[in-house]
XYZ file of C-alpha atoms in Angstrom:
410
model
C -12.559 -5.577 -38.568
C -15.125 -4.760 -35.628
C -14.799 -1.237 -34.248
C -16.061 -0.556 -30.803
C -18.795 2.898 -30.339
C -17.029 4.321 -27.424
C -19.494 4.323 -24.721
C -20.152 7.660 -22.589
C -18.578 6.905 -19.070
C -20.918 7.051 -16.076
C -20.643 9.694 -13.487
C -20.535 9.313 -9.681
C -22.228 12.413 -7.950
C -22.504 13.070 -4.255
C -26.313 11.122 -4.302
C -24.748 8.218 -5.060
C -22.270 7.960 -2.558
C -24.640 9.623 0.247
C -26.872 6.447 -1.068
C -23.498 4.376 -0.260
C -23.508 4.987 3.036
C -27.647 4.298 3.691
C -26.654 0.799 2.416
C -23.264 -0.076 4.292
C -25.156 1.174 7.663
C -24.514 -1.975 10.034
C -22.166 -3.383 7.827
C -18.948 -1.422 7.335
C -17.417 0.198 9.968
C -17.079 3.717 10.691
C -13.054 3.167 11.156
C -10.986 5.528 14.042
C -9.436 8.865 12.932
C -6.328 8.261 14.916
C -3.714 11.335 15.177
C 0.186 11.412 14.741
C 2.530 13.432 16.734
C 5.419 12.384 14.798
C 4.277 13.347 11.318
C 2.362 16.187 12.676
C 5.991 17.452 13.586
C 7.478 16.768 10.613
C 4.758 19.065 8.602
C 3.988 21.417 10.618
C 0.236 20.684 10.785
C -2.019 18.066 12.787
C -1.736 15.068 10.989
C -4.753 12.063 11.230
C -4.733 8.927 9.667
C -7.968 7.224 8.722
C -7.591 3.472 9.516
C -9.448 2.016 6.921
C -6.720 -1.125 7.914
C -9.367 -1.729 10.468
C -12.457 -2.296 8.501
C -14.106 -5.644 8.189
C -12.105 -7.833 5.459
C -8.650 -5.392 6.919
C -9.427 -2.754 3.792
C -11.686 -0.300 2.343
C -12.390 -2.829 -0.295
C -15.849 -3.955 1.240
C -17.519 -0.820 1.018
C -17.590 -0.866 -2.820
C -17.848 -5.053 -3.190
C -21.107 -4.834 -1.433
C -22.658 -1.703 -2.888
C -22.062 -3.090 -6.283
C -23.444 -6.588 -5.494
C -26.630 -5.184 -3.493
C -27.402 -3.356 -6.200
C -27.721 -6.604 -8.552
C -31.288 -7.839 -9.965
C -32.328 -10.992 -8.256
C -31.989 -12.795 -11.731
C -28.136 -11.848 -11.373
C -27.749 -12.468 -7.869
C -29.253 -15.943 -8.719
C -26.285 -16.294 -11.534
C -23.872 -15.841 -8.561
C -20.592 -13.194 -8.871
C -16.820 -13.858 -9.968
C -13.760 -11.509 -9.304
C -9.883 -11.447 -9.902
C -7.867 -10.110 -7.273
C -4.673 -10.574 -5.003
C -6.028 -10.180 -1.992
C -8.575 -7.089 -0.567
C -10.859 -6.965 -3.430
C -11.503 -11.159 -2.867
C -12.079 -10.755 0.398
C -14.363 -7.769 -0.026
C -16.462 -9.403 -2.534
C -16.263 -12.870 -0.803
C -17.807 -11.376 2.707
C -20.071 -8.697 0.760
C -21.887 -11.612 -0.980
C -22.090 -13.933 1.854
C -23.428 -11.048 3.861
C -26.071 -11.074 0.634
C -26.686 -14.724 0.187
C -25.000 -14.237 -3.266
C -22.832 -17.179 -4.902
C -18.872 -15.957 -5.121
C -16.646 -17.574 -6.904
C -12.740 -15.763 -6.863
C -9.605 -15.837 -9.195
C -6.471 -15.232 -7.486
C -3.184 -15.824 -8.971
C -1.071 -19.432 -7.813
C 1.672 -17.202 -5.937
C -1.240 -15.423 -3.637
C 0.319 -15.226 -0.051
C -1.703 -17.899 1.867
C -3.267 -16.032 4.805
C -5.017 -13.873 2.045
C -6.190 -17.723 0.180
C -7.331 -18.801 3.719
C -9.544 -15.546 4.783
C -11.125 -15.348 1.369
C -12.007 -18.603 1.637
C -13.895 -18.525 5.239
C -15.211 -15.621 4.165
C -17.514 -17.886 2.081
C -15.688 -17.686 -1.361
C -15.358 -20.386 -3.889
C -11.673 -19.521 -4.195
C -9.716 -20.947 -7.868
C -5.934 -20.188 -8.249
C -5.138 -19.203 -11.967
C -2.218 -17.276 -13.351
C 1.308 -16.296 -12.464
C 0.260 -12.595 -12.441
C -2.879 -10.718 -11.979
C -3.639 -9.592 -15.987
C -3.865 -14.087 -16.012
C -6.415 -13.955 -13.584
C -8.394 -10.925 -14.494
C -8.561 -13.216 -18.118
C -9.533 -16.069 -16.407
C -12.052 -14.690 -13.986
C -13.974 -12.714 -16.984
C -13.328 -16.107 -18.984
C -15.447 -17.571 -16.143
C -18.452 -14.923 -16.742
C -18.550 -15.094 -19.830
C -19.125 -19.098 -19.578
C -22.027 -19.322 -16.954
C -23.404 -15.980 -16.400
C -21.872 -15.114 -13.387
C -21.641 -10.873 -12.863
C -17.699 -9.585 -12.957
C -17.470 -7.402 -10.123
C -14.919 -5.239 -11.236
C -12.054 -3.723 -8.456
C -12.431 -0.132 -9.434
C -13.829 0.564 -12.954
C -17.292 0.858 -12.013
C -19.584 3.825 -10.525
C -21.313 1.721 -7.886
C -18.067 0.357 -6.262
C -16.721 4.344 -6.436
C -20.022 5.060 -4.801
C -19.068 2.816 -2.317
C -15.485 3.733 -1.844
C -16.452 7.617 -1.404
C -18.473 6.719 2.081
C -14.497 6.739 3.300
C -14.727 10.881 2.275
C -17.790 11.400 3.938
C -16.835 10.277 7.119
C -13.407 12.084 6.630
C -15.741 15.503 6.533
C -17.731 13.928 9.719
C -14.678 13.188 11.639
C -12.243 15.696 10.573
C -14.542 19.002 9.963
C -11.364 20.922 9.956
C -9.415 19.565 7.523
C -7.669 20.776 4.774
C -5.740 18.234 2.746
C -6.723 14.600 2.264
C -4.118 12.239 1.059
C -5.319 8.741 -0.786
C -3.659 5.949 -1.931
C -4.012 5.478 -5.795
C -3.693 2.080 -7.929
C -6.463 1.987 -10.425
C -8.305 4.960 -8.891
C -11.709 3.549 -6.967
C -10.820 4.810 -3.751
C -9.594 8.339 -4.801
C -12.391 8.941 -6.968
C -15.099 7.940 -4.552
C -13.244 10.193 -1.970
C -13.060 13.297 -4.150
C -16.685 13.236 -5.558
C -17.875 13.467 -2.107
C -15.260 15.593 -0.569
C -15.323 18.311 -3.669
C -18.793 18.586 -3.580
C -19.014 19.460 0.332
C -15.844 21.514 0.779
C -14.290 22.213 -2.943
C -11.541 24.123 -0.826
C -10.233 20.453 0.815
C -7.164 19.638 -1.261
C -7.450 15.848 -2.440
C -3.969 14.966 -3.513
C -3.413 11.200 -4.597
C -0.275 8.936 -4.129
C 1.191 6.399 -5.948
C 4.256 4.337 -6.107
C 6.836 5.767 -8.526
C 7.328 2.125 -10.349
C 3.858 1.771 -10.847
C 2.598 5.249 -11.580
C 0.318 5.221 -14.381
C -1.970 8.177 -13.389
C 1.215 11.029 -14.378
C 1.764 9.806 -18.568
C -2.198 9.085 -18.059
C -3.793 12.798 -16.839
C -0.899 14.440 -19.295
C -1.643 12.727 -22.135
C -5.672 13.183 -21.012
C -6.858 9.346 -21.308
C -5.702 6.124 -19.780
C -2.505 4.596 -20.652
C -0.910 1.395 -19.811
C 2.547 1.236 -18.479
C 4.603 -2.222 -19.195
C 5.566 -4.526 -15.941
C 4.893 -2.417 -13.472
C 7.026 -3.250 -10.107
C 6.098 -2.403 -6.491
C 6.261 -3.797 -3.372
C 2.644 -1.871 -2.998
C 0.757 -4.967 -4.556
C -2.667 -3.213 -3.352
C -1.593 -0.113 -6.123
C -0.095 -1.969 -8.459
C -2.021 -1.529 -11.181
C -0.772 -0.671 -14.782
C -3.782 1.057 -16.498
C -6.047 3.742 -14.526
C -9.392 2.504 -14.766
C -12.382 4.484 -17.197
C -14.376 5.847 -15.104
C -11.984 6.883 -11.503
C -10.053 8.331 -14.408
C -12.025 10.947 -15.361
C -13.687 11.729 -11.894
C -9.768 12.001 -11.133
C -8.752 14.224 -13.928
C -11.598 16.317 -13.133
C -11.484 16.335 -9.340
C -8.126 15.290 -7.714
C -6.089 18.103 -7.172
C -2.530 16.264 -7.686
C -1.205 12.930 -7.956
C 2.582 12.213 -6.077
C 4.948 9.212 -6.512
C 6.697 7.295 -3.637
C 9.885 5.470 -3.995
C 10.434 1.995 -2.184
C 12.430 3.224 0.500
C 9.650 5.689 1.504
C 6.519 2.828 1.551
C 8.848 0.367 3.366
C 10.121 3.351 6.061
C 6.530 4.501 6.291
C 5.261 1.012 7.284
C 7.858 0.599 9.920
C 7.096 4.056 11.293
C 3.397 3.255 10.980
C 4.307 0.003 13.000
C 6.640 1.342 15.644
C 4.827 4.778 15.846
C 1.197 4.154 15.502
C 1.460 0.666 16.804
C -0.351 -0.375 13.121
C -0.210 -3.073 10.827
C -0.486 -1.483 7.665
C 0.400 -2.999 4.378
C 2.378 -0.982 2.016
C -0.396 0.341 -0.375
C -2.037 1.266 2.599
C 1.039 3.802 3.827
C 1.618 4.826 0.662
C 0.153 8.472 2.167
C 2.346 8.267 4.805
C 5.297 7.536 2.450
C 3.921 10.882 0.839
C 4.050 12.397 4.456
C 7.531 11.993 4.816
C 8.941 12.351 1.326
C 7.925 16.122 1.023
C 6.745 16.843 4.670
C 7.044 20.783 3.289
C 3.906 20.481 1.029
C 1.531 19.839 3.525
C 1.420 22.951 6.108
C -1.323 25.145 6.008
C -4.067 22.861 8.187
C -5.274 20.001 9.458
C -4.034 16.964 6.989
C -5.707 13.300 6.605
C -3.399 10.814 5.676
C -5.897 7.197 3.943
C -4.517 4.171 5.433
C -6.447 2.155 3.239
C -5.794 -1.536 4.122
C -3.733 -4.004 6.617
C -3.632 -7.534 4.922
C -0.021 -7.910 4.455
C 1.877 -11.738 3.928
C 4.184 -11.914 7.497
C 6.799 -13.234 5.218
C 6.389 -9.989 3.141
C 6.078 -7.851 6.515
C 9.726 -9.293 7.258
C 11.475 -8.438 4.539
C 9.775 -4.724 4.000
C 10.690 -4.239 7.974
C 14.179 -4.844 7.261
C 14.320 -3.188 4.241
C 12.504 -0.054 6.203
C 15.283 0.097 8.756
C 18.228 -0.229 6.488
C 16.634 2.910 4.915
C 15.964 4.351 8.128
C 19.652 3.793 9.073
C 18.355 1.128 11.762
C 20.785 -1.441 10.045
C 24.862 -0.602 9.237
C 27.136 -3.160 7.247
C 30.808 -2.824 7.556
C 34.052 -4.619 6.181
C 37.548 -3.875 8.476
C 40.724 -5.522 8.634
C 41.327 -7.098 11.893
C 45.105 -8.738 12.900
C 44.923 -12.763 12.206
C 45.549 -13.475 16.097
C 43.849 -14.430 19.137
C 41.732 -11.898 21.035
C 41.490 -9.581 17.966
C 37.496 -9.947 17.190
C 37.015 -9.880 21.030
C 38.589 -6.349 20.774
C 36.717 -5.275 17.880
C 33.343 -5.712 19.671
C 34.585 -4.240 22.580
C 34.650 -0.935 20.939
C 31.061 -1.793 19.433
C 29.961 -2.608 23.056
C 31.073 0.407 24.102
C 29.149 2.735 21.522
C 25.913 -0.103 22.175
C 25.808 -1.088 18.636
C 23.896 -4.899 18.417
C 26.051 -7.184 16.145
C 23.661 -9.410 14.173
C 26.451 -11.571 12.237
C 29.968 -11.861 12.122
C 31.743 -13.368 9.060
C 35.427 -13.570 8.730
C 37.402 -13.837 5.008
C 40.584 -14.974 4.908
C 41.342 -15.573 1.575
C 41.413 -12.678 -0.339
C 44.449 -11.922 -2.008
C 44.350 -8.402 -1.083
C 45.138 -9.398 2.378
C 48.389 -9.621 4.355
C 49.442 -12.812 5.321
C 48.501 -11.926 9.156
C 45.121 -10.178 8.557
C 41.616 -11.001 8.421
C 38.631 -9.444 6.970
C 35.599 -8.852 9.102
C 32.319 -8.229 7.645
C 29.893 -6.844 10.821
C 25.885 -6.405 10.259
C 24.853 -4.134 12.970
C 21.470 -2.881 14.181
C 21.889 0.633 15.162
C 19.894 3.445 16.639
C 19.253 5.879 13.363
C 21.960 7.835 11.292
C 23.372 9.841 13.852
C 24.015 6.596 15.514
C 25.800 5.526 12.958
C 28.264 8.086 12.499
C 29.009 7.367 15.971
C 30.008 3.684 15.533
C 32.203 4.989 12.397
C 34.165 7.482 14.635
C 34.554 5.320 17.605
C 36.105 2.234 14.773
C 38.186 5.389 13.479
C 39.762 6.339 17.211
C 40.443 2.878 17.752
C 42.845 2.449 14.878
C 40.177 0.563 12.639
C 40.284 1.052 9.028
C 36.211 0.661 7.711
C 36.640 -0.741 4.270
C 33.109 0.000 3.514
């Protein structure tokens, strides 16, 4: 049986990243610190969200992709580079290397939505589909290295593509001098490391708490248990953090530097998109929000200053964007379903939305059931999907039904 010598795991210090940001100079962009009156309410402390959903590629994910692959030796620059990812780290690597002159090829998995395909692709990438999930792809991509030489670049688990990520904390400091808590997305920990070697090594009293989403949290069983563990299938809409196994080295920068790591349900990332949408007037994908989902699951932890909420990326499927929007504003109370029983004649439906017109509730759809055989012989059940204006709304509609003699079945 061969045993592998556990290696020692490289550090990231504040050199490295300060190098970072020498390199991306001209390339990345310094993205807008944009503030929030709404969640700045809701806290109790001025709220700013770093749109790294406007850098080039829509993510973060370029800063890291290009440090790593400028700081190749020409012979492996020559062999060309291969990655796996769903979407941000492929395009990150495929515009880092054409901005290089380096050779990409990138695995993405068959069910990759096809606007992320299509901008890897012009981006210069040599794009392959392979694998019904991500782990397939990851295989197949290293499979691919392995064969002709090409360099794995390597979505988080390595200290130059931390390096890279942490030029996001530095201009945090820059643009934010104030601030006092720094929320960051978390999947399998580039970002969040890079951010907290810089940030703890300028101002150790910044807070840097990170986020992920509660059905694919691996970072909570991982710091307790003090080394990286892998949790089975995890689920998220959050495809950007959903990652199973924290990677080496953000792992120990994070254990060591982060101050606290927070879960998000669905509900929150889905409500935090549409606010992020209807609020901010920003396309933001759900990993990306998945600070503001922090924001307004325990508003009450973040007084005390000046808070900067990561929105790390913006490259989300419009199919994808349509269902999360609806499911945001069902769990915002936006959306209200509701079964009566109406009297089988003439005139009796036009009566029902009368009373609905009257409290401006929008009906989407209308079904009627007649043959249930719970029903009199001369009613009809109504099922109603309306789009209301927020909870208090809704209690509204339910006590106008009530003074109108309707019984709400559900």
């Amino acid at each position: 049986m061969n045993y592998r010598v556990p290696q020692p795991v490289p550090q990231v210090i504040l050199d490295d990243v300060r190098g970072a940001q020498k390199m991306l100079s001209g390339v990345s962009r310094v993205t807008a610190m944009e503030g929030s009156r709404h969640l700045s309410a809701l806290t109790g402390s001025p709220v700013h969200l770093k749109c790294e959903n406007l850098q080039r590629t829509g993510s973060f994910k370029l800063r890291g992709a290009y440090v790593r692959i400028a700081g190749l030796r020409p012979e492996q620059r020559a062999a060309g580079v291969v990655a796996a990812s769903a979407g941000n780290h492929a395009q990150g690597v495929a515009l880092a290397s054409s901005l290089l002159g380096v050779r990409s090829t990138v695995f993405m998995p068959v069910g990759a939505p096809l606007p992320k395909v299509a901008a890897t692709q012009e981006y210069g990438a040599d794009v392959r589909l392979h694998g019904q999930v991500v782990d397939e792809t990851f295989l197949a991509a290293q499979e691919y290295a392995d064969r002709t030489g090409a360099v794995f670049i390597h979505p988080f688990d390595h200290r130059d593509i931390i390096a890279g990520q942490g030029t996001v904390g530095l201009e945090i400091l820059e643009q934010c001098p104030e601030v006092r808590t720094i929320l960051v997305g978390i999947g399998g920990g580039g970002l969040a490391a890079g951010v907290a070697v810089a940030v703890k090594a300028l101002r150790p009293d910044v807070r840097v708490i990170g986020v992920q989403a509660a059905g694919a949290a691996a970072y909570p069983p991982s710091l307790k248990a003090g080394h990286p563990i892998s949790i089975d299938e995890p689920s998220t809409m959050a495809d950007g953090i959903k990652v199973g196994r924290p990677g080496d080295v953000p792992f120990n920068i994070i254990g060591e530097l982060v101050d606290d790591v927070r879960t998000v349900s669905e509900d929150a990332l889905s409500s935090a998109l549409l606010l992020c949408l209807e609020r901010a007037k920003l396309v933001v994908e759900p990993a990306g929000c998945s600070t503001v989902a922090a924001l307004l699951s325990e508003p009450e932890l973040y007084g005390g200053g000046p808070v900067v909420a990561v929105l790390s990326g913006g490259n989300v499927d419009p199919l994808l964007l349509q269902r999360i929007l609806r499911h945001g504003m069902a769990a915002a109370g936006r959306y209200l379903s509701l079964r009566l029983r109406v009297a089988d004649r003439p005139g009796a439906l036009a009566g029902l939305l009368a009373v609905l017109s009257v409290v401006d509730a929008n009906v989407l759809d209308v079904s009627h059931v007649r043959t249930d055989p719970r029903l009199g012989l001369t009613e009809v059940e109504v099922e109603l999907q309306l789009e209301t204006k927020g909870p208090e709304h809704c209690a509204e509609v339910a006590r106008s039904l009530h003074g109108a003699g309707y019984k709400v079945m559900s």
